[in-house]
Structures are given as structure tokens and as C-alpha cells.
Amino acid sequence: MYKVLVIEDDVMMSDMLSMYLSEEGYSVMQAYRADEGLKLTSEFVPDLVLLDLILPDLDGMEVCTLIRKRSNVPIMILSMKSEVSERVQALKAGADDYMCKPFSMHEMTARVEALIRRSNTMQAETTQQAAAAVEVIDDREPIQLDFERRLLLVRGQLVETTFSEYELMKLFLAYPGKVFSREELINTIRGFDSFVTDRAIDVHIVNLRKKIETNPKEPRLIRTVWGFGYKYTAEHTNSVSQS
């Protein structure tokens, strides 16, 4: 049984989400404050988090950032705010999906199912890849993938990513030097990051550069191909598994 954590201060909305998800076969825990939600993230270990942006003790964006620092669990934002700027900010904070209130409960559960399915599929794939991966680190490689833990190895240091960032980096490493259009990059993560757009891709790239570039303002690894998209230009590339 998959586990969903609902962090929502509106008791009626929280109860409705919990009831609907429970009827769909999910194990649900509810938190009405940010501190409760952060505690349950560690204790309950959910397969997905539904997070409201307006909480009584802490801004939802900050909660999203704190959860992302400690876990790669899929996070779906639930909010009354429908502005594109809010969605972009949610991406920067580490969210994986965003639904505007009011919304269809049927669509919400469908997205929950899709997020968890995609998450589990990627974990299974990386486990299989890890079993076949070479466990020798080449010090010449600036960026490598730790398949087992879904982390980046950046110049010998482990770096956490969101699911979408990891999938984009995996694509870049698989085809070094290839120029990818924004549409191709969108298709790489479509179905998990369900509100992905050209702007969302740009945000993911900015976040990746902050994590892998020596100087993100003058990127040398992920290059912009003006008017088209991006390419990864590292001299050496590889994928490894660390235990």
C-alpha cells in the first residue's frame, strides 16, 4: 500500500483529500502545520507529499525546499495561486507537480498515481542499471551518476537532485555533445513533471548548473544553443554506481 502525506491546514480540505485517497487504496497521514509535516516526512516516509502553500507556521515553498533537502519523494503542490510565477517558484523549490484549487479529485488521484508510478519505475530502472554498472570511478569525469541512490557525483561530491533534474542529466550524459531542443527535453520528463513548459526546462537547467558548474554564470558543461536548446559538453562522461 502506497503512503501519501497531506500537509494542509484547511481541515475540511485535508479530510476530503484523505478520505478520497483512502478510498483509492492509499495509506494517508495528515498534518495541519509545517512542523508536523516535516516530522512525518521522516517518520511516515511517504511515497508522495501533497503540500499546501499557505500554512500557519511556515511558507509552503520553504517547506518544499526543506523536504527536498532531505528526500527525493515526489511533491505535489496544492494552491489557490494560479500564476505562472508561482509554478516556476515551486519548480525552483523542488516541486514535481502543481495543482490549482479548486480541482477535480479524480484528476488529483490520477496525478498522484502517475507520480508514484513514475517514481517507482525510475527507481527500478536505476537499480537494474546499478547492477550492471562499473564500480570504478574515473577521476577525469567531472559528472557521474550514482544510479543506486539517484544522486549526481560532481567532482567526487554527492549532490541531490529532483527527479526531473536527474532525468535531464542522465539524458545529457548518455549523449554528450548532442544538441537537445527544449521540446526533446520536455518529452524526457513529461508525465512526471506534468506542468513542464519551455520556461520550466530553463529553470531545471539553471538549477542543474548551480549544482554542477564551477561558475554557474559562465557554464562550461551545460551549454545554451541559442534559439534551439541545450547540450552537454564535458570532455569525459560516464555513469557509475557507488555503494
PDB file of N, CA, C and O in Angstrom, residues 6-14 16-17 50-55 76-82 87 98-105:
ATOM      1  N   VAL A   6      -0.433  14.313   3.550  1.00  0.00           N
ATOM      2  CA  VAL A   6      -1.158  15.531   3.199  1.00  0.00           C
ATOM      3  C   VAL A   6      -0.787  16.620   4.206  1.00  0.00           C
ATOM      4  O   VAL A   6      -1.067  16.480   5.403  1.00  0.00           O
ATOM      5  N   ILE A   7      -0.154  17.685   3.727  1.00  0.00           N
ATOM      6  CA  ILE A   7       0.182  18.824   4.585  1.00  0.00           C
ATOM      7  C   ILE A   7      -0.722  19.976   4.164  1.00  0.00           C
ATOM      8  O   ILE A   7      -0.458  20.667   3.176  1.00  0.00           O
ATOM      9  N   GLU A   8      -1.789  20.165   4.901  1.00  0.00           N
ATOM     10  CA  GLU A   8      -2.859  21.110   4.520  1.00  0.00           C
ATOM     11  C   GLU A   8      -3.523  21.622   5.802  1.00  0.00           C
ATOM     12  O   GLU A   8      -3.981  20.824   6.627  1.00  0.00           O
ATOM     13  N   ASP A   9      -3.573  22.949   5.992  1.00  0.00           N
ATOM     14  CA  ASP A   9      -4.126  23.495   7.231  1.00  0.00           C
ATOM     15  C   ASP A   9      -5.649  23.616   7.207  1.00  0.00           C
ATOM     16  O   ASP A   9      -6.274  23.753   8.256  1.00  0.00           O
ATOM     17  N   ASP A  10      -6.253  23.546   6.031  1.00  0.00           N
ATOM     18  CA  ASP A  10      -7.709  23.568   5.923  1.00  0.00           C
ATOM     19  C   ASP A  10      -8.224  22.170   6.268  1.00  0.00           C
ATOM     20  O   ASP A  10      -8.066  21.227   5.488  1.00  0.00           O
ATOM     21  N   VAL A  11      -8.832  22.050   7.451  1.00  0.00           N
ATOM     22  CA  VAL A  11      -9.247  20.734   7.950  1.00  0.00           C
ATOM     23  C   VAL A  11     -10.224  20.056   6.993  1.00  0.00           C
ATOM     24  O   VAL A  11     -10.117  18.858   6.717  1.00  0.00           O
ATOM     25  N   MET A  12     -11.174  20.807   6.476  1.00  0.00           N
ATOM     26  CA  MET A  12     -12.163  20.217   5.565  1.00  0.00           C
ATOM     27  C   MET A  12     -11.500  19.691   4.295  1.00  0.00           C
ATOM     28  O   MET A  12     -11.783  18.569   3.853  1.00  0.00           O
ATOM     29  N   MET A  13     -10.595  20.493   3.712  1.00  0.00           N
ATOM     30  CA  MET A  13      -9.885  20.058   2.514  1.00  0.00           C
ATOM     31  C   MET A  13      -9.002  18.857   2.811  1.00  0.00           C
ATOM     32  O   MET A  13      -8.965  17.888   2.045  1.00  0.00           O
ATOM     33  N   SER A  14      -8.297  18.899   3.937  1.00  0.00           N
ATOM     34  CA  SER A  14      -7.414  17.792   4.307  1.00  0.00           C
ATOM     35  C   SER A  14      -8.198  16.501   4.487  1.00  0.00           C
ATOM     36  O   SER A  14      -7.795  15.434   4.016  1.00  0.00           O
ATOM     37  N   MET A  16     -11.096  15.760   3.190  1.00  0.00           N
ATOM     38  CA  MET A  16     -11.633  15.338   1.896  1.00  0.00           C
ATOM     39  C   MET A  16     -10.560  14.617   1.078  1.00  0.00           C
ATOM     40  O   MET A  16     -10.814  13.573   0.476  1.00  0.00           O
ATOM     41  N   LEU A  17      -9.344  15.178   1.064  1.00  0.00           N
ATOM     42  CA  LEU A  17      -8.234  14.540   0.353  1.00  0.00           C
ATOM     43  C   LEU A  17      -7.933  13.174   0.962  1.00  0.00           C
ATOM     44  O   LEU A  17      -7.735  12.184   0.250  1.00  0.00           O
ATOM     45  N   LEU A  50       1.466  15.717  -0.627  1.00  0.00           N
ATOM     46  CA  LEU A  50       0.569  16.761  -1.117  1.00  0.00           C
ATOM     47  C   LEU A  50       0.768  17.949  -0.191  1.00  0.00           C
ATOM     48  O   LEU A  50       0.539  17.843   1.020  1.00  0.00           O
ATOM     49  N   LEU A  51       1.196  19.077  -0.746  1.00  0.00           N
ATOM     50  CA  LEU A  51       1.609  20.216   0.079  1.00  0.00           C
ATOM     51  C   LEU A  51       0.862  21.492  -0.286  1.00  0.00           C
ATOM     52  O   LEU A  51       0.932  21.959  -1.433  1.00  0.00           O
ATOM     53  N   ASP A  52       0.164  22.068   0.698  1.00  0.00           N
ATOM     54  CA  ASP A  52      -0.483  23.362   0.515  1.00  0.00           C
ATOM     55  C   ASP A  52       0.575  24.460   0.661  1.00  0.00           C
ATOM     56  O   ASP A  52       1.535  24.320   1.432  1.00  0.00           O
ATOM     57  N   LEU A  53       0.411  25.548  -0.060  1.00  0.00           N
ATOM     58  CA  LEU A  53       1.400  26.619   0.005  1.00  0.00           C
ATOM     59  C   LEU A  53       1.186  27.565   1.182  1.00  0.00           C
ATOM     60  O   LEU A  53       2.124  28.234   1.618  1.00  0.00           O
ATOM     61  N   ILE A  54      -0.032  27.640   1.701  1.00  0.00           N
ATOM     62  CA  ILE A  54      -0.319  28.552   2.806  1.00  0.00           C
ATOM     63  C   ILE A  54      -0.530  27.747   4.082  1.00  0.00           C
ATOM     64  O   ILE A  54      -1.551  27.079   4.260  1.00  0.00           O
ATOM     65  N   LEU A  55       0.464  27.807   4.971  1.00  0.00           N
ATOM     66  CA  LEU A  55       0.414  27.091   6.241  1.00  0.00           C
ATOM     67  C   LEU A  55       0.577  28.095   7.377  1.00  0.00           C
ATOM     68  O   LEU A  55       1.164  29.167   7.191  1.00  0.00           O
ATOM     69  N   MET A  76       3.697  17.225  -4.693  1.00  0.00           N
ATOM     70  CA  MET A  76       2.676  17.899  -5.483  1.00  0.00           C
ATOM     71  C   MET A  76       2.158  19.094  -4.690  1.00  0.00           C
ATOM     72  O   MET A  76       1.665  18.938  -3.578  1.00  0.00           O
ATOM     73  N   ILE A  77       2.281  20.287  -5.264  1.00  0.00           N
ATOM     74  CA  ILE A  77       1.792  21.499  -4.628  1.00  0.00           C
ATOM     75  C   ILE A  77       0.300  21.666  -4.898  1.00  0.00           C
ATOM     76  O   ILE A  77      -0.158  21.482  -6.026  1.00  0.00           O
ATOM     77  N   LEU A  78      -0.454  22.025  -3.859  1.00  0.00           N
ATOM     78  CA  LEU A  78      -1.866  22.348  -3.982  1.00  0.00           C
ATOM     79  C   LEU A  78      -2.024  23.810  -3.582  1.00  0.00           C
ATOM     80  O   LEU A  78      -1.673  24.185  -2.459  1.00  0.00           O
ATOM     81  N   SER A  79      -2.554  24.639  -4.466  1.00  0.00           N
ATOM     82  CA  SER A  79      -2.576  26.064  -4.165  1.00  0.00           C
ATOM     83  C   SER A  79      -3.718  26.795  -4.857  1.00  0.00           C
ATOM     84  O   SER A  79      -4.165  26.396  -5.930  1.00  0.00           O
ATOM     85  N   MET A  80      -4.157  27.882  -4.229  1.00  0.00           N
ATOM     86  CA  MET A  80      -5.131  28.777  -4.843  1.00  0.00           C
ATOM     87  C   MET A  80      -4.456  29.668  -5.886  1.00  0.00           C
ATOM     88  O   MET A  80      -5.117  30.265  -6.723  1.00  0.00           O
ATOM     89  N   LYS A  81      -3.136  29.760  -5.836  1.00  0.00           N
ATOM     90  CA  LYS A  81      -2.395  30.647  -6.725  1.00  0.00           C
ATOM     91  C   LYS A  81      -2.179  29.978  -8.075  1.00  0.00           C
ATOM     92  O   LYS A  81      -1.641  28.880  -8.152  1.00  0.00           O
ATOM     93  N   SER A  82      -2.586  30.644  -9.138  1.00  0.00           N
ATOM     94  CA  SER A  82      -2.508  30.047 -10.474  1.00  0.00           C
ATOM     95  C   SER A  82      -1.491  30.732 -11.373  1.00  0.00           C
ATOM     96  O   SER A  82      -1.339  30.357 -12.531  1.00  0.00           O
ATOM     97  N   ARG A  87       4.236  28.798 -10.159  1.00  0.00           N
ATOM     98  CA  ARG A  87       4.631  27.461 -10.617  1.00  0.00           C
ATOM     99  C   ARG A  87       6.147  27.383 -10.806  1.00  0.00           C
ATOM    100  O   ARG A  87       6.787  26.385 -10.457  1.00  0.00           O
ATOM    101  N   TYR A  98       1.968  20.540  -9.721  1.00  0.00           N
ATOM    102  CA  TYR A  98       1.301  21.715  -9.166  1.00  0.00           C
ATOM    103  C   TYR A  98      -0.153  21.693  -9.612  1.00  0.00           C
ATOM    104  O   TYR A  98      -0.423  21.631 -10.814  1.00  0.00           O
ATOM    105  N   MET A  99      -1.078  21.727  -8.656  1.00  0.00           N
ATOM    106  CA  MET A  99      -2.498  21.774  -8.982  1.00  0.00           C
ATOM    107  C   MET A  99      -3.121  23.002  -8.342  1.00  0.00           C
ATOM    108  O   MET A  99      -2.863  23.307  -7.177  1.00  0.00           O
ATOM    109  N   CYS A 100      -3.933  23.702  -9.124  1.00  0.00           N
ATOM    110  CA  CYS A 100      -4.600  24.901  -8.640  1.00  0.00           C
ATOM    111  C   CYS A 100      -5.974  24.545  -8.068  1.00  0.00           C
ATOM    112  O   CYS A 100      -6.739  23.808  -8.689  1.00  0.00           O
ATOM    113  N   LYS A 101      -6.274  25.077  -6.900  1.00  0.00           N
ATOM    114  CA  LYS A 101      -7.597  24.903  -6.300  1.00  0.00           C
ATOM    115  C   LYS A 101      -8.582  25.882  -6.946  1.00  0.00           C
ATOM    116  O   LYS A 101      -8.199  27.006  -7.256  1.00  0.00           O
ATOM    117  N   PRO A 102      -9.833  25.460  -7.127  1.00  0.00           N
ATOM    118  CA  PRO A 102     -10.361  24.114  -6.894  1.00  0.00           C
ATOM    119  C   PRO A 102      -9.955  23.171  -8.022  1.00  0.00           C
ATOM    120  O   PRO A 102      -9.699  23.609  -9.146  1.00  0.00           O
ATOM    121  N   PHE A 103      -9.890  21.886  -7.711  1.00  0.00           N
ATOM    122  CA  PHE A 103      -9.505  20.915  -8.727  1.00  0.00           C
ATOM    123  C   PHE A 103     -10.362  19.659  -8.615  1.00  0.00           C
ATOM    124  O   PHE A 103     -11.053  19.432  -7.612  1.00  0.00           O
ATOM    125  N   SER A 104     -10.305  18.853  -9.650  1.00  0.00           N
ATOM    126  CA  SER A 104     -11.039  17.590  -9.681  1.00  0.00           C
ATOM    127  C   SER A 104     -10.306  16.553  -8.831  1.00  0.00           C
ATOM    128  O   SER A 104      -9.107  16.334  -9.017  1.00  0.00           O
ATOM    129  N   MET A 105     -11.022  15.918  -7.910  1.00  0.00           N
ATOM    130  CA  MET A 105     -10.422  14.865  -7.099  1.00  0.00           C
ATOM    131  C   MET A 105      -9.985  13.698  -7.982  1.00  0.00           C
ATOM    132  O   MET A 105      -8.987  13.032  -7.713  1.00  0.00           O
TER     133      MET A 105
END
